[in-house]
Amino acid sequence: MLSKMEVKQSNLKDGATPRPTFSIFRDFLFLLPFVIFVVAFLILPTISIFISAFQDPSGKFTLQNIKDLFTPYIMNAYLLSIKVSLFTAVFGALIGFMLAYASTFGKLPSWVKSYLNTFSGVASNFASVPLAFAFISTLGRVGLLTALIQQIFHVSIYDLGFNLYSFWGLCLTYLYFQIPLMVLLMTPALEGMKKEWREGAENLGATPSQYWLKIGLPILFPTIIANTVLLFGNAFGAYATAYALTGGFLNLVPIIIGAEIRGDILHNVGLGYALALGMIVIMGITILSYNYLQSKTARWLK
Amino acid sequence: MKKAFTTKFIVVLLLVVFLGSVVFTGCAKKTTTEQTGTGNAYLDQLIKAAQKEGELTVIALPHDWANYGEIISTFSSKYGIKVNELDPNAGSGNEIEAIKANKGSTGPQAPDVIDVGLAWGPTAKEQGLIQPYKVQTWDTIPDDVKDPDGYWYGDYYGVLAFEVNSSVIKNIPQDWSDLLKPEYKGKVALGGDPRTSAMAAMAVAAAAIANGGSFDNVMPGPEFFAKLNKAGNFVPVIAKPGTIASGETPIAMMWDYLALTDRDNFNGNPEISVVIPKSSVVAGVYVQAISAYAPHPNAAKLWMEFLYSDEGQLLYLKGYVHPIRYNDLAKRNVIPEDLAKKLPPAELYAKAIFPTIDQITKAKKDIADNWDKVVNVNVKQNGS
Amino acid sequence: MKKSRFWAWFWILLGALYFLLPLFSTFLFSLKMKKGVLSFAAYQSVLKDPQFFKTFIFSLEMSVLTIIVGLAIIVPTAFWVRLRLKGLRPIVEFITQMPFVVSPIVLVFGLIRLYSKPPVQLTRTPLLLVMGYVVLSLPYIYRSVDNGLMAMDVERLTEAAESLGAGWTTILFKVILPNLKSALISGTFLTFAIVIGELTMASMLAWPAFGPYMALLGQNRAYEPAALAIMSFALTWAAMGVIQWVGRTSFVKQEQVGGIH
């Protein structure tokens, strides 16, 4: 870490005025609110996760919960959660990017962009029971669309193998809040793309696609990836929607955690917390690898 | 250099706050008050003490469940005590967690009383989370649903029934075996996840009994649902009033009182038929208890007195549950005629099976352990 | 129609279909409360309840507080991390993403354990709830602000401003914030939506918020929850419209100090 900062210092461009020296005090002033807040309201309250993950139902220290994580049942749950999150993150990012791009650069009337943004704001959190019910009433067995298709084409999509209450149905439902999230995150970044770059590129004879390939996308790349990782985390931790739609019949990690902790039946809180710990580890790995990837490509970009 | 300092600072800060919190969470006081006397004089005393406290905090009491909406508002206006309602969606486990998390705190977020499944009574007592109190009508509560020391006791029960949207389903299933018929393809659902909901687990147990099993052997239950799933009749959606009304889950396994309440609420739109399957009538008992750390112990006791008085028990009856003192009320002829008529005929309840706590615990565990193996595997093959 | 415009419209229309259809089905269902006819009976039933507006306004107030606190904490942090403490970036990002994997029920019980009794008793005021909300919104606010900072190439901007002799407050308020406008609005949108719909924490901390109200109603009713979903959607939309309008008029003099190279 230290060496990276030293390297940064030496990257000062020629002729630039040296940065004013900043005391450690200044560093703290900027960072202190964040540190205090996070410690007080995020880390301390959830320290119980770390402690309870290593306790058995009677409170004694044990590694059994961690060992239990490696049963096929739990491993499959992690796999399923990762699959759903990955799929909806990537496609949510893709489609969200397309929509944001279309509204920013597609030369559409300006009301489109403002409506899209407002809608995205609302939709990005239209989740859990209302969303599940909305999809059930659209694509469920007696849903609006299902009935419509039945009337027009005389065929039931359920007979053709479609099933809302499945992996694909869940992904379709998740996309409802993933895509708007991406739109909201991407639009400011796209707006910030300096017009001068595009005009400059045009003046030099580049086509729009060349501009995008060589300049636009590479610049946006870190942001796109960072946003996709956020979408991944968003889906990974989602509980209410999955529960409302599939009633706990799809084994996602948050559902199992909920079952263990909420426990009318199962009540191995320690295992629940161990599962949460596992999720934290996975998120940590994801973020570290994305940061690593990003630093590598940043160097290549420069 | 800068970063190392920052890290050190963070670590020190963390340690300080952590140590501080550990020191201060050590002291939690229990709020038991002695029960003194019986009779009207005692009750007046209790009412005054409760009114002085002014508040009561309850948890996990949906308004349309056992008529709790009317019970809460009647209690509140009768005694002038404000009732704080925490998470109506909470499960029994959440209620226990809420007591634990609020050890030693006062304030409207600390629950005074809990309403949990039968099997939770002894657990809560073991963990020292509840305090004993015997209501005036203690002797009329059946022995097999109360703790001899008064820590917890049953408040009401219901039996497992089929809630059928009869506007959509013309041929109403009468028993478990009917559910396998091909005409019910994609129509049968549970009211919860058997791994988290006592109601759903009891439904699976009821299926077991209908298919040759018992509370000591619940395997036929998950097996039945596997058959149901394979036949394509089972819908893996949690049945809620909305999905029943829309026809998405037109046949749902719910407690009879929930089904009957829906029938009233829907007001014919759609029509609801409530069927108590002949081959197995499984009863689910819920128990009330006072938190050992209740910030308003007198209000809590008054609440208990209210619930177990004739007035409270009849309010329960209005919500279609069988109040725990039903037999006593019937014997003394205090049940209004029109109210008695609204419940399904008593003969249907004659064969009700009341599992013991041990049976419930074992059955829940067996169902939870085997549910995924027998049912989920197939669900995944169907859809994912 | 120009090719690019065709594709732009295509994507927008496809998106509109996907997003509006489920809403329409919900709306249709909410009209079916009275047998055989379409009516607004479910909506009337909800609007008659004084709790509806009371809880919505409470949640509105909470969201304003959350946004203020959240932005006040995140903006300096994101700014400083991007500018000076690049090494801390993975750690800060990891921390801001942790709320995803900490379920609200775990968080709220943890908060109650720590802050419901003396000496630090925060449960008497909504402050604890606001703090909980800020934690839940942390990932979204941070990402929005960070995106905005990246888009404005904050390093070059700060360098330029410094070389022109600007002090730190000038830089922060006259250079950085105006350029962050779009990102701040995004962050505000996201936070607002989270707070309005949040259920677990508000109900466990015994505050009269909109989320618990919706849950109580939705527990045993069929048509009212659908009406409620549509109404909360509409109200949230209106509130966001207000946010956008405020954002547009308050930063009247938006000088893009970028573009110097």
PDB file of N, CA, C and O in Angstrom, chain A residues 95 99 119 131 135 138-139 169-180, chain C residues 12-23:
ATOM      1  N   ILE A  95     -28.315  -4.224 -19.395  1.00  0.00           N
ATOM      2  CA  ILE A  95     -29.552  -3.576 -19.825  1.00  0.00           C
ATOM      3  C   ILE A  95     -29.658  -2.178 -19.236  1.00  0.00           C
ATOM      4  O   ILE A  95     -30.075  -1.232 -19.904  1.00  0.00           O
ATOM      5  N   LEU A  99     -30.067   1.328 -21.268  1.00  0.00           N
ATOM      6  CA  LEU A  99     -31.143   2.295 -21.035  1.00  0.00           C
ATOM      7  C   LEU A  99     -30.566   3.668 -20.697  1.00  0.00           C
ATOM      8  O   LEU A  99     -31.023   4.692 -21.209  1.00  0.00           O
ATOM      9  N   PHE A 119     -38.417   7.057 -12.415  1.00  0.00           N
ATOM     10  CA  PHE A 119     -38.948   5.701 -12.317  1.00  0.00           C
ATOM     11  C   PHE A 119     -37.917   4.763 -11.711  1.00  0.00           C
ATOM     12  O   PHE A 119     -38.232   3.926 -10.874  1.00  0.00           O
ATOM     13  N   LEU A 131     -43.426  -6.485  -5.045  1.00  0.00           N
ATOM     14  CA  LEU A 131     -42.846  -6.867  -6.319  1.00  0.00           C
ATOM     15  C   LEU A 131     -43.180  -8.310  -6.658  1.00  0.00           C
ATOM     16  O   LEU A 131     -43.593  -8.623  -7.778  1.00  0.00           O
ATOM     17  N   PHE A 135     -45.358  -9.647  -9.922  1.00  0.00           N
ATOM     18  CA  PHE A 135     -44.967 -10.632 -10.908  1.00  0.00           C
ATOM     19  C   PHE A 135     -45.884 -11.844 -10.911  1.00  0.00           C
ATOM     20  O   PHE A 135     -46.157 -12.432 -11.952  1.00  0.00           O
ATOM     21  N   THR A 138     -48.788 -11.052 -12.843  1.00  0.00           N
ATOM     22  CA  THR A 138     -48.534 -10.906 -14.278  1.00  0.00           C
ATOM     23  C   THR A 138     -48.225 -12.244 -14.929  1.00  0.00           C
ATOM     24  O   THR A 138     -48.800 -12.611 -15.946  1.00  0.00           O
ATOM     25  N   LEU A 139     -47.263 -12.963 -14.308  1.00  0.00           N
ATOM     26  CA  LEU A 139     -46.784 -14.175 -14.960  1.00  0.00           C
ATOM     27  C   LEU A 139     -47.053 -15.431 -14.152  1.00  0.00           C
ATOM     28  O   LEU A 139     -46.522 -16.490 -14.467  1.00  0.00           O
ATOM     29  N   GLY A 169     -37.424 -17.509 -13.066  1.00  0.00           N
ATOM     30  CA  GLY A 169     -38.464 -16.586 -12.638  1.00  0.00           C
ATOM     31  C   GLY A 169     -37.924 -15.610 -11.616  1.00  0.00           C
ATOM     32  O   GLY A 169     -38.223 -14.415 -11.653  1.00  0.00           O
ATOM     33  N   LEU A 170     -37.124 -16.124 -10.707  1.00  0.00           N
ATOM     34  CA  LEU A 170     -36.544 -15.263  -9.682  1.00  0.00           C
ATOM     35  C   LEU A 170     -35.618 -14.225 -10.319  1.00  0.00           C
ATOM     36  O   LEU A 170     -35.649 -13.053  -9.973  1.00  0.00           O
ATOM     37  N   CYS A 171     -34.797 -14.672 -11.270  1.00  0.00           N
ATOM     38  CA  CYS A 171     -33.899 -13.735 -11.949  1.00  0.00           C
ATOM     39  C   CYS A 171     -34.696 -12.644 -12.639  1.00  0.00           C
ATOM     40  O   CYS A 171     -34.377 -11.462 -12.541  1.00  0.00           O
ATOM     41  N   LEU A 172     -35.760 -13.065 -13.322  1.00  0.00           N
ATOM     42  CA  LEU A 172     -36.597 -12.077 -14.013  1.00  0.00           C
ATOM     43  C   LEU A 172     -37.126 -11.041 -13.035  1.00  0.00           C
ATOM     44  O   LEU A 172     -37.143  -9.848 -13.317  1.00  0.00           O
ATOM     45  N   THR A 173     -37.535 -11.516 -11.863  1.00  0.00           N
ATOM     46  CA  THR A 173     -38.078 -10.605 -10.857  1.00  0.00           C
ATOM     47  C   THR A 173     -37.000  -9.705 -10.278  1.00  0.00           C
ATOM     48  O   THR A 173     -37.216  -8.514 -10.072  1.00  0.00           O
ATOM     49  N   TYR A 174     -35.830 -10.267 -10.008  1.00  0.00           N
ATOM     50  CA  TYR A 174     -34.731  -9.472  -9.467  1.00  0.00           C
ATOM     51  C   TYR A 174     -34.342  -8.345 -10.414  1.00  0.00           C
ATOM     52  O   TYR A 174     -34.007  -7.249  -9.996  1.00  0.00           O
ATOM     53  N   LEU A 175     -34.375  -8.650 -11.726  1.00  0.00           N
ATOM     54  CA  LEU A 175     -33.963  -7.634 -12.698  1.00  0.00           C
ATOM     55  C   LEU A 175     -34.789  -6.368 -12.555  1.00  0.00           C
ATOM     56  O   LEU A 175     -34.349  -5.282 -12.908  1.00  0.00           O
ATOM     57  N   TYR A 176     -35.988  -6.520 -12.000  1.00  0.00           N
ATOM     58  CA  TYR A 176     -36.868  -5.361 -11.864  1.00  0.00           C
ATOM     59  C   TYR A 176     -36.263  -4.278 -11.001  1.00  0.00           C
ATOM     60  O   TYR A 176     -36.537  -3.105 -11.189  1.00  0.00           O
ATOM     61  N   PHE A 177     -35.456  -4.667 -10.014  1.00  0.00           N
ATOM     62  CA  PHE A 177     -34.805  -3.604  -9.256  1.00  0.00           C
ATOM     63  C   PHE A 177     -33.323  -3.470  -9.587  1.00  0.00           C
ATOM     64  O   PHE A 177     -32.696  -2.463  -9.260  1.00  0.00           O
ATOM     65  N   GLN A 178     -32.746  -4.487 -10.248  1.00  0.00           N
ATOM     66  CA  GLN A 178     -31.340  -4.385 -10.621  1.00  0.00           C
ATOM     67  C   GLN A 178     -31.138  -3.381 -11.757  1.00  0.00           C
ATOM     68  O   GLN A 178     -30.225  -2.558 -11.732  1.00  0.00           O
ATOM     69  N   ILE A 179     -31.977  -3.485 -12.775  1.00  0.00           N
ATOM     70  CA  ILE A 179     -31.821  -2.596 -13.926  1.00  0.00           C
ATOM     71  C   ILE A 179     -31.955  -1.127 -13.526  1.00  0.00           C
ATOM     72  O   ILE A 179     -31.086  -0.317 -13.849  1.00  0.00           O
ATOM     73  N   PRO A 180     -33.004  -0.739 -12.797  1.00  0.00           N
ATOM     74  CA  PRO A 180     -33.098   0.675 -12.406  1.00  0.00           C
ATOM     75  C   PRO A 180     -31.919   1.120 -11.559  1.00  0.00           C
ATOM     76  O   PRO A 180     -31.489   2.270 -11.661  1.00  0.00           O
TER      77      PRO A 180
ATOM     78  N   ILE C  12     -35.845   1.745 -24.951  1.00  0.00           N
ATOM     79  CA  ILE C  12     -36.717   2.417 -23.993  1.00  0.00           C
ATOM     80  C   ILE C  12     -38.085   1.747 -23.964  1.00  0.00           C
ATOM     81  O   ILE C  12     -38.647   1.512 -22.900  1.00  0.00           O
ATOM     82  N   LEU C  13     -38.611   1.430 -25.137  1.00  0.00           N
ATOM     83  CA  LEU C  13     -39.952   0.829 -25.176  1.00  0.00           C
ATOM     84  C   LEU C  13     -39.956  -0.575 -24.577  1.00  0.00           C
ATOM     85  O   LEU C  13     -40.883  -0.955 -23.861  1.00  0.00           O
ATOM     86  N   LEU C  14     -38.904  -1.332 -24.873  1.00  0.00           N
ATOM     87  CA  LEU C  14     -38.816  -2.667 -24.288  1.00  0.00           C
ATOM     88  C   LEU C  14     -38.767  -2.581 -22.775  1.00  0.00           C
ATOM     89  O   LEU C  14     -39.465  -3.314 -22.057  1.00  0.00           O
ATOM     90  N   GLY C  15     -37.952  -1.646 -22.300  1.00  0.00           N
ATOM     91  CA  GLY C  15     -37.865  -1.429 -20.865  1.00  0.00           C
ATOM     92  C   GLY C  15     -39.217  -1.034 -20.290  1.00  0.00           C
ATOM     93  O   GLY C  15     -39.643  -1.538 -19.256  1.00  0.00           O
ATOM     94  N   ALA C  16     -39.898  -0.139 -20.995  1.00  0.00           N
ATOM     95  CA  ALA C  16     -41.190   0.321 -20.492  1.00  0.00           C
ATOM     96  C   ALA C  16     -42.162  -0.840 -20.351  1.00  0.00           C
ATOM     97  O   ALA C  16     -42.865  -0.958 -19.354  1.00  0.00           O
ATOM     98  N   LEU C  17     -42.176  -1.713 -21.334  1.00  0.00           N
ATOM     99  CA  LEU C  17     -43.089  -2.863 -21.281  1.00  0.00           C
ATOM    100  C   LEU C  17     -42.793  -3.733 -20.059  1.00  0.00           C
ATOM    101  O   LEU C  17     -43.681  -4.076 -19.278  1.00  0.00           O
ATOM    102  N   TYR C  18     -41.526  -4.060 -19.894  1.00  0.00           N
ATOM    103  CA  TYR C  18     -41.120  -4.930 -18.790  1.00  0.00           C
ATOM    104  C   TYR C  18     -41.483  -4.314 -17.448  1.00  0.00           C
ATOM    105  O   TYR C  18     -41.924  -4.998 -16.539  1.00  0.00           O
ATOM    106  N   PHE C  19     -41.301  -2.996 -17.343  1.00  0.00           N
ATOM    107  CA  PHE C  19     -41.520  -2.370 -16.046  1.00  0.00           C
ATOM    108  C   PHE C  19     -42.977  -2.040 -15.781  1.00  0.00           C
ATOM    109  O   PHE C  19     -43.425  -2.050 -14.652  1.00  0.00           O
ATOM    110  N   LEU C  20     -43.706  -1.695 -16.831  1.00  0.00           N
ATOM    111  CA  LEU C  20     -45.067  -1.245 -16.593  1.00  0.00           C
ATOM    112  C   LEU C  20     -46.069  -2.379 -16.479  1.00  0.00           C
ATOM    113  O   LEU C  20     -47.076  -2.247 -15.787  1.00  0.00           O
ATOM    114  N   LEU C  21     -45.790  -3.493 -17.129  1.00  0.00           N
ATOM    115  CA  LEU C  21     -46.757  -4.588 -17.095  1.00  0.00           C
ATOM    116  C   LEU C  21     -47.055  -5.108 -15.690  1.00  0.00           C
ATOM    117  O   LEU C  21     -48.222  -5.222 -15.302  1.00  0.00           O
ATOM    118  N   PRO C  22     -46.029  -5.421 -14.888  1.00  0.00           N
ATOM    119  CA  PRO C  22     -46.340  -5.885 -13.527  1.00  0.00           C
ATOM    120  C   PRO C  22     -47.109  -4.843 -12.720  1.00  0.00           C
ATOM    121  O   PRO C  22     -47.975  -5.191 -11.924  1.00  0.00           O
ATOM    122  N   LEU C  23     -46.772  -3.576 -12.930  1.00  0.00           N
ATOM    123  CA  LEU C  23     -47.500  -2.526 -12.217  1.00  0.00           C
ATOM    124  C   LEU C  23     -48.960  -2.533 -12.641  1.00  0.00           C
ATOM    125  O   LEU C  23     -49.869  -2.387 -11.818  1.00  0.00           O
TER     126      LEU C  23
END
